[in-house]
Amino acid sequence: MKLCHNTTIENCVINVFELTKTSRRCFVYDICNLLSISITYSLSILLEEAVEAISLNEGVASLIGQKTGKVLHHTMRSGDCRVCSIANRKGEVPRKHKCSKNWTGSAKAMEPDMVVQMIRDLKEQNVPISELAGDDDSTGYNRAIKEMPDLHMEKTSDRNHVTKNIVNKLYSMKPKHKELSVMVINAITRNFAYMVDQNKGNQTGIENGLRASIDHIFGEHAHCVQSWCGYLKDKTTYKHSSLPHGKDLKSLDLKSDLEKLFLDKLVPNSKKLANLASSQANESLNMTIATKAPKYKHYSASSSLSYRVSSAVLQKNEGYSYVSEVHESSGLSPGTETLKRSLKLNRKRDRKSTVSKTREGKKQRLLLKKKRSSKNSGMEVREGKTYESEIGLEHPDQEEIPEVMEIDKFDKEAITVAPLLVFDLETTGLSRSSDIIQLAACSKDSTFDTYILPSQPISKEATNITKITVRGNNMLYNSKPVNFKYPHQALTDFITFLSEFSCKPILVGHNIKRFDCHILYNALRFYNMYSEFCSHIIGFVDSLDVFKHVVPGLSSYSQTNLVDTLLDETYAAHNALEDTRLLFRLITCTSQGNVISDNITDFIFSSNYPHNCHMHQDNLTTFSEAINCKALSKATALKAARSNLRLCHLKLSIERNGLDGLRALLSELTNQGKVRVTSCKKIIQKMYDFLTPES
């Protein structure tokens, strides 16, 4: 049986023996099945913060049977009564009422007082108690023994509180020891939990296990047991599964501090550790009470809290059908819909309880917890310090590491109805830094064509291909003058042309993913027009990639060869307008059908693609030194650059949280569930060593 002392924001005294038939039934059930009862307890004290005039505390304590998991008893304390408070403010004598105020002491004294009361109530019912289990933060047990010396009851500790205290002490040691990372702390905590589970009721096993758990992680296996120690099973290939790189810890100072914690403090309490209890049922009841009596509401100044806590107790003991039972006992209809609803909720609760006790359920909980922790760690490293005591008085690091670049998702319905607009550029050269000298576009019903006066000379190779030249302030095509526009005007007209489509078009071009997109991006970015341009299109499709997929095995996929092969025609290549017209025919009028529309979902890419490519290249250059020093492979550096990371961001993550910070950043998950850069411990450690050579 379990004595759980819980707290909610409101407080009233309610004796479960007088309150409900349900509680009495549960109490008798435990007595009939146990000659003596083991009890665990837990309590939380709350201050009413919503009303400034109220400064007293309220608390709720409950007792739960360990074998049945039923609430046997609960009691409350309240330092306030609304009727009395109003009368006092008016200087009047309070009217006759059931006063909810039953506590005048401090909040700290509330817990042992309620524990003693509930134990006394059990004693009056002739219920023998063998153990009282709970946290070691109050004097409830000591006071109960002092006031009732004839009790034959032992005090045992709560496993959750013991583990939490150990974890807190390990984290307090972390700044002192570089080797004590979060990974090592988790390994030590896990080993302790396994050791306690394997040695229930075995005091000697606990003592040996505490010594072995420390020696084991430092490569000393004299106290280990072959049933759990992998080193004793295979001394040649054994590696630790939960320590960095699978290697033993080396720091003698760390070992000394761990021995002080585990051997000097825990070994003398090995008897308690061999008989730990769990307070999970208590926490479950706490949550139920919190849903019915929210902490931000002040219910304890009236009888409201007692009804709410009683309903939580009934729900814990009887399930959701308690509502219908209360109705029926009051002479009311239990309610057909209420019965259906309670049956559904009870089944859901039973399924959840059954799954949570299975191995698979526990593994799933640990996996989800690990994912949440990893995600939170990554965000904290990226954001830096955002909340801390007196941080506003300092000058904190405010640089934020970019988050993972999300993959653009397209509306399938929108892209299936979007018009196709084929475009082509002629340029001053073959590099991505060239200027545009002709821009043309062609759709089913409209065309756009303009010559553009460049700011840089046209190369001889480009002139031979395009037949476009510039002489003074004149542009010539095939030695004949043509009308031209300046770049800003030409690009403005092109955006206006795009805006006239009833639906945003998809721009199609041949080899644009490697060339034309980037030329167009550079020109639009120079005049700060790229964002406006993107607002009028859905995305791009490169017909070169589409034809490689649709017509495999060709010797060449140049547009000239495709026209010759698929249309059996020849044409004047490298005139932008002619190129767009022929390409439009290629993608719509060949024997392969509409090759773009049939494959558009597989080959469409974002209008931000050229911008992202430029950014990725800039990011990649920051990793040059790391690549040259073999600290990072080019493939890994490219993956980091594509995830919007620069070398300075990796340095910043180390400044914020050391190796754990770098690991959290590089192994952060994308919205696709993939690792941002890498989760390989060896690669992360190598990069960490490169970025911290002085350490």
XYZ file of C-alpha atoms in Angstrom:
695
model
C 0.000 0.000 0.000
C 1.193 3.510 -0.692
C 0.883 6.691 1.209
C 1.136 9.408 -1.354
C 1.247 12.942 -0.135
C 0.279 15.281 -2.950
C -0.346 18.976 -3.113
C -2.633 21.147 -4.978
C -3.242 24.817 -4.701
C -6.331 24.454 -2.553
C -6.733 22.893 0.886
C -9.546 21.408 2.904
C -9.667 18.544 5.383
C -11.574 15.566 4.022
C -11.592 12.166 5.614
C -11.841 9.519 2.957
C -13.430 7.087 5.394
C -16.428 9.417 5.738
C -16.526 10.667 2.165
C -17.225 7.957 -0.348
C -18.362 4.406 -0.629
C -15.634 4.009 -3.264
C -12.851 4.881 -0.869
C -14.220 2.560 1.807
C -14.448 -0.245 -0.698
C -10.845 0.272 -1.757
C -9.668 0.424 1.841
C -11.342 -2.872 2.731
C -9.925 -4.446 -0.436
C -6.408 -3.694 0.680
C -6.998 -4.893 4.222
C -8.385 -8.178 2.984
C -5.343 -8.830 0.822
C -2.562 -7.651 3.108
C -1.612 -8.558 6.622
C 0.515 -5.440 6.761
C 0.746 -2.467 4.468
C 3.687 -0.739 2.844
C 3.029 2.940 2.164
C 4.628 5.608 0.025
C 3.790 9.274 0.186
C 4.376 12.480 -1.695
C 3.255 16.066 -1.143
C 3.413 19.389 -2.927
C 2.718 22.729 -1.287
C 1.287 25.627 -3.245
C 1.084 29.335 -2.674
C -1.933 31.232 -3.926
C -0.380 33.818 -6.202
C -3.490 35.111 -7.945
C -4.751 37.001 -4.881
C -2.210 39.222 -3.171
C -4.113 39.270 0.133
C -3.664 35.520 0.530
C -0.218 34.464 1.716
C -1.035 31.221 3.527
C -0.388 27.825 2.024
C -2.624 24.996 0.946
C -1.826 21.325 0.533
C -3.359 17.937 -0.250
C -1.903 14.613 0.875
C -3.053 11.155 -0.138
C -2.280 7.557 0.689
C -2.256 4.884 -2.024
C -2.130 1.125 -1.605
C 0.950 -0.317 -3.292
C -0.642 -3.631 -4.204
C -3.981 -2.333 -5.482
C -2.937 1.148 -6.584
C -6.094 2.540 -4.943
C -6.324 5.713 -2.894
C -7.021 4.712 0.726
C -6.960 8.051 2.420
C -6.442 11.697 1.660
C -6.462 14.863 3.694
C -6.100 18.586 3.125
C -4.851 21.708 4.845
C -5.997 25.237 4.165
C -4.893 28.507 5.671
C -7.849 30.483 4.350
C -11.637 30.629 4.567
C -13.514 33.022 2.312
C -16.462 33.524 4.683
C -14.188 34.334 7.620
C -11.980 36.622 5.520
C -14.917 38.691 4.261
C -16.376 38.992 7.761
C -13.016 40.077 9.195
C -12.605 42.762 6.534
C -16.035 44.123 7.416
C -15.399 43.863 11.153
C -18.321 41.471 11.594
C -18.777 38.115 13.281
C -18.708 35.334 10.671
C -22.045 33.673 10.029
C -22.473 30.032 10.906
C -20.688 27.965 8.271
C -18.364 25.035 7.705
C -15.004 26.759 7.988
C -12.411 25.552 5.490
C -9.467 26.996 7.415
C -7.717 24.279 9.396
C -4.060 25.311 9.289
C -2.094 28.148 10.857
C 1.444 26.775 10.722
C 4.133 27.140 8.079
C 4.090 25.413 4.715
C 7.031 23.201 5.656
C 5.241 21.865 8.735
C 2.160 20.981 6.723
C 3.599 17.824 5.174
C 4.576 15.938 8.344
C 1.308 16.986 9.997
C -0.797 15.393 7.258
C 1.388 12.276 7.169
C 0.944 11.789 10.915
C -2.825 12.299 10.673
C -3.275 9.711 7.928
C -1.113 7.139 9.718
C -3.092 7.731 12.909
C -6.373 7.249 11.018
C -5.123 3.938 9.653
C -4.004 2.884 13.097
C -7.469 3.628 14.485
C -8.886 1.327 11.834
C -6.509 -1.421 13.095
C -4.516 -1.488 9.855
C -0.917 -2.656 10.515
C 1.662 -0.684 8.513
C 4.993 -2.323 7.767
C 6.691 0.400 5.693
C 6.364 4.091 5.015
C 8.052 5.026 1.749
C 8.569 8.498 0.368
C 11.125 11.196 -0.173
C 13.576 12.008 2.589
C 12.754 15.710 2.685
C 10.375 15.810 5.651
C 10.069 14.591 9.245
C 6.715 12.856 8.757
C 8.049 9.409 9.608
C 9.988 10.614 12.658
C 6.974 12.448 14.079
C 4.711 9.473 13.489
C 7.087 7.171 15.408
C 7.431 9.724 18.194
C 3.675 10.195 18.621
C 2.849 6.506 18.091
C 5.790 4.546 19.546
C 3.921 1.244 19.277
C 4.050 1.416 15.472
C 6.175 -1.327 13.921
C 6.918 0.572 10.752
C 10.086 1.109 8.712
C 10.969 4.088 6.527
C 11.969 3.395 2.914
C 12.989 5.866 0.254
C 11.332 6.731 -3.024
C 13.317 5.590 -6.046
C 12.472 8.620 -8.175
C 13.696 11.065 -5.535
C 16.877 9.079 -4.874
C 17.740 8.977 -8.587
C 16.899 12.650 -9.030
C 19.172 13.624 -6.137
C 22.047 11.633 -7.653
C 21.529 13.265 -11.058
C 21.499 16.737 -9.484
C 24.765 16.039 -7.668
C 26.377 14.740 -10.859
C 25.376 17.883 -12.736
C 26.761 20.028 -9.914
C 30.109 18.245 -10.469
C 29.998 18.773 -14.258
C 31.711 22.226 -14.381
C 34.646 20.840 -12.399
C 35.272 17.819 -14.640
C 35.573 18.116 -18.412
C 35.161 14.348 -18.817
C 31.778 14.402 -17.048
C 29.617 15.152 -20.096
C 25.860 14.700 -20.326
C 26.477 11.373 -22.044
C 28.615 10.169 -19.117
C 26.050 11.394 -16.568
C 23.317 9.461 -18.386
C 25.524 6.356 -18.425
C 26.237 6.578 -14.679
C 22.557 7.136 -13.886
C 21.503 4.210 -16.084
C 24.062 1.903 -14.480
C 22.821 2.907 -11.027
C 19.199 2.190 -11.988
C 20.088 -1.237 -13.420
C 22.152 -2.082 -10.348
C 19.294 -1.202 -7.975
C 16.812 -3.263 -10.011
C 19.099 -6.301 -10.083
C 19.718 -6.230 -6.338
C 16.261 -5.723 -4.849
C 16.333 -6.974 -1.275
C 20.069 -7.715 -1.510
C 22.005 -5.288 0.690
C 25.368 -6.935 -0.031
C 24.641 -6.839 -3.757
C 23.932 -3.105 -3.519
C 27.250 -2.460 -1.750
C 29.226 -4.480 -4.304
C 27.244 -2.956 -7.164
C 28.009 0.612 -6.081
C 31.727 -0.152 -6.084
C 31.552 -2.071 -9.378
C 29.527 0.630 -11.168
C 32.322 3.167 -10.549
C 35.265 0.861 -11.233
C 33.635 -0.510 -14.396
C 33.529 2.819 -16.267
C 37.197 3.425 -15.376
C 38.304 0.058 -16.785
C 38.634 -1.793 -13.474
C 36.595 -4.992 -13.410
C 37.626 -6.755 -10.192
C 34.149 -6.215 -8.665
C 32.184 -6.818 -11.881
C 29.924 -9.809 -12.469
C 30.012 -11.710 -15.748
C 26.228 -11.674 -16.063
C 26.271 -7.945 -16.863
C 29.908 -6.987 -17.557
C 30.748 -7.276 -21.252
C 34.483 -6.985 -20.580
C 34.505 -10.249 -18.613
C 32.715 -11.941 -21.518
C 35.068 -10.657 -24.240
C 38.185 -8.831 -23.058
C 39.640 -8.277 -26.542
C 36.812 -6.482 -28.364
C 34.725 -5.003 -25.543
C 33.672 -1.354 -25.816
C 31.373 0.607 -23.540
C 28.027 1.102 -25.237
C 27.185 4.362 -23.471
C 30.528 6.127 -22.935
C 32.241 8.446 -25.466
C 33.867 6.339 -28.217
C 33.290 3.250 -26.046
C 36.447 4.042 -24.073
C 37.139 3.968 -20.322
C 37.114 7.222 -18.366
C 40.582 8.446 -17.323
C 40.226 11.324 -14.849
C 41.397 10.298 -11.369
C 39.876 13.455 -9.870
C 36.503 12.514 -11.317
C 36.824 8.984 -9.972
C 37.651 10.346 -6.522
C 34.554 12.577 -6.506
C 32.329 9.752 -7.740
C 33.639 7.494 -4.975
C 32.791 10.169 -2.410
C 29.247 10.304 -3.759
C 28.567 6.600 -4.273
C 30.777 4.923 -1.683
C 30.952 7.414 1.181
C 27.301 8.505 1.042
C 25.308 5.700 -0.577
C 27.007 2.542 0.737
C 26.024 3.353 4.366
C 22.419 3.529 3.085
C 22.600 0.272 1.133
C 19.749 -1.213 3.172
C 17.430 1.559 1.987
C 18.630 1.247 -1.595
C 17.840 -2.471 -1.518
C 14.192 -1.698 -0.761
C 13.160 1.348 -2.769
C 9.563 2.158 -3.643
C 8.085 4.028 -6.608
C 5.802 7.057 -6.493
C 4.444 6.796 -10.047
C 0.893 6.237 -8.794
C 1.239 9.373 -6.686
C 2.276 11.448 -9.682
C -0.659 10.057 -11.635
C -3.065 11.189 -8.925
C -1.340 14.582 -8.792
C -2.035 15.081 -12.487
C -5.676 14.106 -12.088
C -6.117 16.535 -9.192
C -4.437 19.290 -11.216
C -6.976 18.860 -14.026
C -9.895 19.250 -11.632
C -8.340 21.866 -9.338
C -5.950 23.951 -11.488
C -3.150 25.553 -9.529
C -3.939 29.038 -10.801
C -7.417 28.897 -9.216
C -7.983 29.472 -5.486
C -10.491 26.819 -4.431
C -9.295 26.092 -0.898
C -11.097 29.032 0.710
C -14.356 27.092 0.359
C -15.611 23.517 0.131
C -14.981 23.527 -3.614
C -11.567 21.934 -3.253
C -12.880 18.994 -1.240
C -15.360 18.094 -3.975
C -12.731 18.397 -6.676
C -10.141 16.292 -4.856
C -12.809 13.710 -3.987
C -13.756 13.434 -7.659
C -10.077 12.893 -8.522
C -9.889 10.126 -5.896
C -13.023 8.485 -7.295
C -11.639 8.651 -10.820
C -8.403 7.044 -9.645
C -10.212 4.254 -7.796
C -13.315 3.581 -9.908
C -12.472 5.023 -13.313
C -14.577 7.500 -15.262
C -17.806 5.656 -14.408
C -17.824 7.381 -11.009
C -19.957 10.196 -12.449
C -22.781 7.801 -13.306
C -22.455 6.081 -9.921
C -22.779 9.410 -8.117
C -25.858 10.264 -10.191
C -27.418 6.885 -9.465
C -26.705 7.085 -5.726
C -28.395 10.500 -5.707
C -31.554 9.114 -7.300
C -30.749 10.528 -10.740
C -30.419 8.825 -14.090
C -26.857 7.609 -14.666
C -27.095 9.038 -18.198
C -26.853 6.921 -21.343
C -24.287 9.159 -23.042
C -22.362 9.530 -19.784
C -22.103 5.743 -19.496
C -20.918 5.442 -23.109
C -18.364 8.171 -22.611
C -17.049 6.710 -19.349
C -16.790 3.239 -20.901
C -14.777 4.654 -23.806
C -12.427 6.583 -21.498
C -11.942 3.568 -19.214
C -10.983 1.392 -22.172
C -8.553 4.035 -23.373
C -6.994 4.269 -19.911
C -6.690 0.478 -19.641
C -5.034 0.215 -23.063
C -2.577 2.967 -22.209
C -1.783 1.343 -18.870
C -1.229 -2.060 -20.494
C 1.051 -0.684 -23.222
C 3.062 1.422 -20.782
C 4.037 -1.692 -18.820
C 5.384 -3.588 -21.829
C 9.006 -3.559 -22.942
C 8.045 -2.011 -26.277
C 6.055 0.718 -24.536
C 8.959 1.612 -22.284
C 11.386 1.667 -25.219
C 9.035 3.968 -27.116
C 8.833 6.351 -24.154
C 12.623 6.459 -23.889
C 12.933 7.042 -27.635
C 10.446 9.917 -27.585
C 12.156 11.400 -24.543
C 15.508 11.186 -26.309
C 14.084 12.902 -29.395
C 12.557 15.706 -27.325
C 15.772 16.168 -25.387
C 17.857 16.187 -28.565
C 15.549 18.700 -30.225
C 15.542 20.962 -27.186
C 19.331 20.759 -26.819
C 19.789 21.700 -30.455
C 17.469 24.688 -30.145
C 19.162 25.920 -26.960
C 22.589 25.736 -28.608
C 21.317 27.606 -31.678
C 19.531 30.298 -29.691
C 22.190 30.856 -27.023
C 21.232 32.267 -23.628
C 17.745 33.734 -23.828
C 16.589 33.505 -20.213
C 18.695 33.608 -17.071
C 18.727 35.441 -13.758
C 19.848 39.062 -14.295
C 20.751 38.383 -17.925
C 19.301 41.766 -18.856
C 22.018 43.475 -16.799
C 24.765 41.735 -18.741
C 25.778 41.706 -22.395
C 24.869 38.173 -23.441
C 25.807 36.504 -26.698
C 22.860 37.337 -28.956
C 24.012 35.671 -32.172
C 21.607 32.947 -33.225
C 22.784 29.943 -35.196
C 20.545 29.385 -38.265
C 18.009 26.617 -37.965
C 17.805 23.675 -40.325
C 16.690 24.746 -43.797
C 13.302 23.199 -44.422
C 12.581 21.582 -47.781
C 10.041 23.566 -49.791
C 6.750 21.769 -50.269
C 4.582 22.424 -53.311
C 0.811 22.401 -53.513
C 0.101 19.472 -55.838
C -3.203 20.950 -56.949
C -1.578 24.299 -57.769
C 1.246 22.830 -59.852
C -1.092 20.604 -61.872
C -3.135 23.605 -63.089
C -0.219 26.051 -63.398
C 0.649 27.202 -66.945
C 4.073 26.276 -68.325
C 6.266 29.195 -69.385
C 9.444 28.294 -71.272
C 12.258 30.839 -70.978
C 15.804 31.184 -72.259
C 18.715 33.590 -71.896
C 21.580 34.610 -74.121
C 24.582 35.933 -72.214
C 27.899 37.725 -72.657
C 29.848 34.595 -71.757
C 29.729 31.090 -70.352
C 30.342 31.947 -66.688
C 27.638 32.537 -64.084
C 28.850 36.120 -63.679
C 27.914 36.973 -67.279
C 25.331 39.607 -68.217
C 22.048 38.871 -69.978
C 21.892 40.149 -73.571
C 18.583 38.516 -74.595
C 15.642 37.319 -72.499
C 12.751 35.450 -74.104
C 9.789 33.464 -72.828
C 7.019 31.509 -74.524
C 3.783 29.982 -73.263
C 0.764 28.518 -75.016
C -0.823 31.915 -75.635
C 1.864 34.583 -75.187
C 5.509 35.412 -75.799
C 8.074 37.797 -74.366
C 11.303 38.852 -76.074
C 13.761 41.647 -75.396
C 17.398 42.454 -75.999
C 19.331 43.902 -73.052
C 22.337 46.196 -73.214
C 25.089 44.559 -71.108
C 27.494 46.331 -68.773
C 30.407 44.095 -69.764
C 31.772 43.211 -73.197
C 30.460 40.185 -75.077
C 33.100 37.486 -75.468
C 34.099 36.276 -78.921
C 32.779 32.797 -78.108
C 29.388 34.246 -77.138
C 29.263 36.427 -80.274
C 30.014 33.435 -82.509
C 27.209 31.468 -80.834
C 24.512 34.163 -80.459
C 25.411 36.453 -83.389
C 24.786 39.392 -81.048
C 27.246 42.279 -80.888
C 27.407 45.739 -79.343
C 28.845 48.709 -81.214
C 28.808 51.932 -79.251
C 25.214 52.433 -78.153
C 23.804 49.985 -80.703
C 23.016 46.272 -80.448
C 23.166 44.116 -83.540
C 21.788 40.642 -84.293
C 23.232 39.087 -87.434
C 24.743 42.547 -88.108
C 21.276 44.150 -88.105
C 20.302 46.739 -85.445
C 17.723 45.612 -82.878
C 15.764 47.499 -80.238
C 17.157 46.993 -76.749
C 16.417 47.948 -73.152
C 18.536 48.642 -70.148
C 18.650 45.789 -67.598
C 16.362 47.349 -64.977
C 13.643 48.161 -67.518
C 13.889 44.750 -69.185
C 13.616 42.885 -65.884
C 10.714 45.091 -64.773
C 8.873 44.323 -68.014
C 9.511 40.604 -67.541
C 8.046 40.666 -64.010
C 5.035 42.600 -65.356
C 4.634 39.922 -68.037
C 4.650 37.211 -65.343
C 2.090 39.062 -63.234
C -0.426 39.031 -66.106
C -0.932 35.255 -65.865
C -4.177 34.302 -64.138
C -2.325 31.532 -62.277
C 1.313 31.643 -61.251
C 3.344 29.918 -63.991
C 6.106 27.343 -63.720
C 9.269 28.430 -65.533
C 10.763 25.724 -67.751
C 14.181 25.882 -69.376
C 16.923 23.648 -70.729
C 19.942 23.276 -68.421
C 18.635 26.145 -66.283
C 19.452 24.409 -63.005
C 23.148 24.716 -63.759
C 23.262 28.001 -65.683
C 20.249 30.183 -66.596
C 18.691 30.287 -63.089
C 21.903 31.609 -61.601
C 22.402 34.269 -64.302
C 18.822 35.474 -63.842
C 19.213 35.426 -60.057
C 22.364 37.577 -60.200
C 20.671 40.148 -62.419
C 17.505 40.352 -60.331
C 19.420 40.434 -57.049
C 21.582 43.332 -58.303
C 18.427 45.439 -58.695
C 16.743 44.053 -55.511
C 13.978 42.505 -57.616
C 14.392 38.780 -56.921
C 11.816 38.590 -54.103
C 9.198 40.249 -56.287
C 10.096 37.909 -59.146
C 9.643 34.851 -56.895
C 6.214 36.066 -55.787
C 4.917 35.659 -59.367
C 6.087 32.079 -60.062
C 5.631 28.674 -58.427
C 9.058 27.271 -59.245
C 11.388 25.976 -61.956
C 11.673 22.777 -63.999
C 14.849 21.845 -65.885
C 13.834 20.061 -69.099
C 17.335 18.558 -69.407
C 16.735 16.389 -66.320
C 13.220 15.515 -67.498
C 14.356 14.304 -70.939
C 17.160 12.239 -69.385
C 14.436 10.481 -67.410
C 11.855 10.198 -70.204
C 14.187 9.381 -73.121
C 17.169 7.509 -71.659
C 20.152 6.374 -73.686
C 20.629 9.316 -76.075
C 24.183 10.243 -77.031
C 23.460 13.934 -76.394
C 20.709 15.813 -74.596
C 21.431 19.217 -76.096
C 18.323 21.017 -77.250
C 19.505 20.873 -80.873
C 19.878 17.078 -80.739
C 16.514 16.638 -78.981
C 14.760 18.681 -81.700
C 16.508 16.649 -84.389
C 15.708 13.304 -82.709
C 12.168 13.895 -81.441
C 10.809 16.466 -83.935
C 13.005 15.581 -86.924
C 13.718 19.262 -87.529
C 16.634 21.681 -87.587
C 16.502 25.267 -86.364
C 18.589 28.358 -85.651
C 19.870 27.553 -82.179
C 21.017 30.198 -79.691
C 18.371 32.746 -80.456
C 16.441 32.961 -77.198
C 12.997 33.350 -78.792
C 13.496 30.472 -81.250
C 14.918 28.321 -78.462
C 11.829 28.846 -76.277
C 9.383 28.106 -79.113
C 11.108 24.858 -80.041
C 11.473 23.795 -76.413
C 7.763 24.442 -75.833
C 6.974 22.152 -78.759
C 9.392 19.547 -77.380
C 7.693 19.364 -74.005
C 4.108 19.405 -75.336
C 3.950 17.986 -78.855
C 6.223 14.932 -78.949
C 5.256 11.255 -78.972
C 6.125 11.138 -75.269
C 3.143 13.386 -74.508
C 3.457 16.393 -72.234
C 6.736 15.367 -70.648
C 6.738 18.223 -68.123
C 3.155 17.892 -66.875
C 3.504 14.117 -66.546
C 6.663 14.402 -64.430
C 6.336 17.818 -62.851
C 6.035 16.677 -59.230
C 9.354 14.821 -59.489
C 11.377 17.585 -61.141
C 10.017 20.921 -59.927
C 12.396 22.880 -57.701
C 12.023 26.020 -55.635
C 12.409 29.563 -56.910
C 14.853 30.003 -54.007
C 17.174 27.365 -55.463
C 19.750 29.761 -56.995
C 19.828 31.841 -53.809
C 20.380 28.701 -51.738
C 23.160 27.529 -54.069
C 25.020 30.814 -53.661
C 24.595 30.635 -49.902
C 25.776 27.008 -49.779
C 28.897 27.898 -51.735
C 29.659 30.791 -49.392
C 29.163 28.500 -46.399
C 31.387 25.810 -47.895
C 34.341 28.173 -48.305
C 34.432 28.668 -44.517
C 35.292 24.962 -44.095
C 38.329 25.108 -46.408
C 40.895 24.933 -43.613
C 39.095 22.054 -41.885
C 38.942 20.136 -45.174
C 42.620 20.765 -45.920
C 43.590 19.573 -42.421
C 41.529 16.385 -42.880
C 39.435 17.333 -39.850
C 36.337 17.129 -42.023
C 35.598 15.426 -45.316
C 34.344 17.566 -48.175
C 31.104 15.579 -48.264
C 30.410 16.308 -44.587
C 31.387 19.965 -45.040
C 29.025 20.242 -48.011
C 26.214 18.708 -45.965
C 26.865 21.229 -43.190
C 26.934 24.098 -45.701
C 23.646 22.959 -47.251
C 22.065 22.902 -43.793
C 22.885 26.619 -43.482
C 25.908 26.170 -41.198
C 29.261 27.945 -41.338
C 32.434 27.116 -39.434
C 31.810 30.027 -37.049
C 28.501 28.422 -36.048
C 30.308 25.241 -35.005
C 32.741 27.301 -32.931
C 29.826 29.127 -31.319
C 28.125 25.848 -30.346
C 31.335 24.760 -28.578
C 31.580 28.077 -26.737
C 28.022 27.622 -25.497
C 28.083 23.983 -24.427
C 31.370 22.321 -25.352
C 31.344 18.921 -27.032
C 27.691 18.385 -26.090
C 26.781 21.628 -27.850
C 28.585 20.605 -31.052
C 26.961 17.172 -30.936
C 23.500 18.668 -30.388
C 23.927 21.047 -33.338
C 25.294 18.549 -35.863
C 22.874 15.750 -34.935
C 19.756 17.938 -34.849
C 16.860 16.396 -36.794
C 15.270 18.038 -39.829
C 11.527 18.132 -40.494
C 12.095 14.999 -42.605
C 13.420 13.144 -39.538
C 16.984 13.073 -40.920
C 20.153 14.109 -39.086
C 21.193 17.676 -39.920
C 24.866 16.866 -40.606
C 26.078 13.752 -38.763
C 25.602 11.828 -35.543
C 28.887 9.918 -35.905
C 30.768 10.302 -32.620
C 34.149 9.915 -34.316
C 33.521 12.725 -36.816
C 32.123 15.037 -34.132
C 35.072 14.384 -31.817
C 37.544 15.006 -34.664
C 35.880 18.312 -35.490
C 35.834 19.257 -31.808
C 39.567 18.557 -31.511
C 40.229 20.710 -34.591
C 38.236 23.646 -33.207
C 39.753 23.433 -29.701
C 43.480 22.800 -30.286
C 44.542 24.573 -27.075
C 42.557 22.180 -24.904
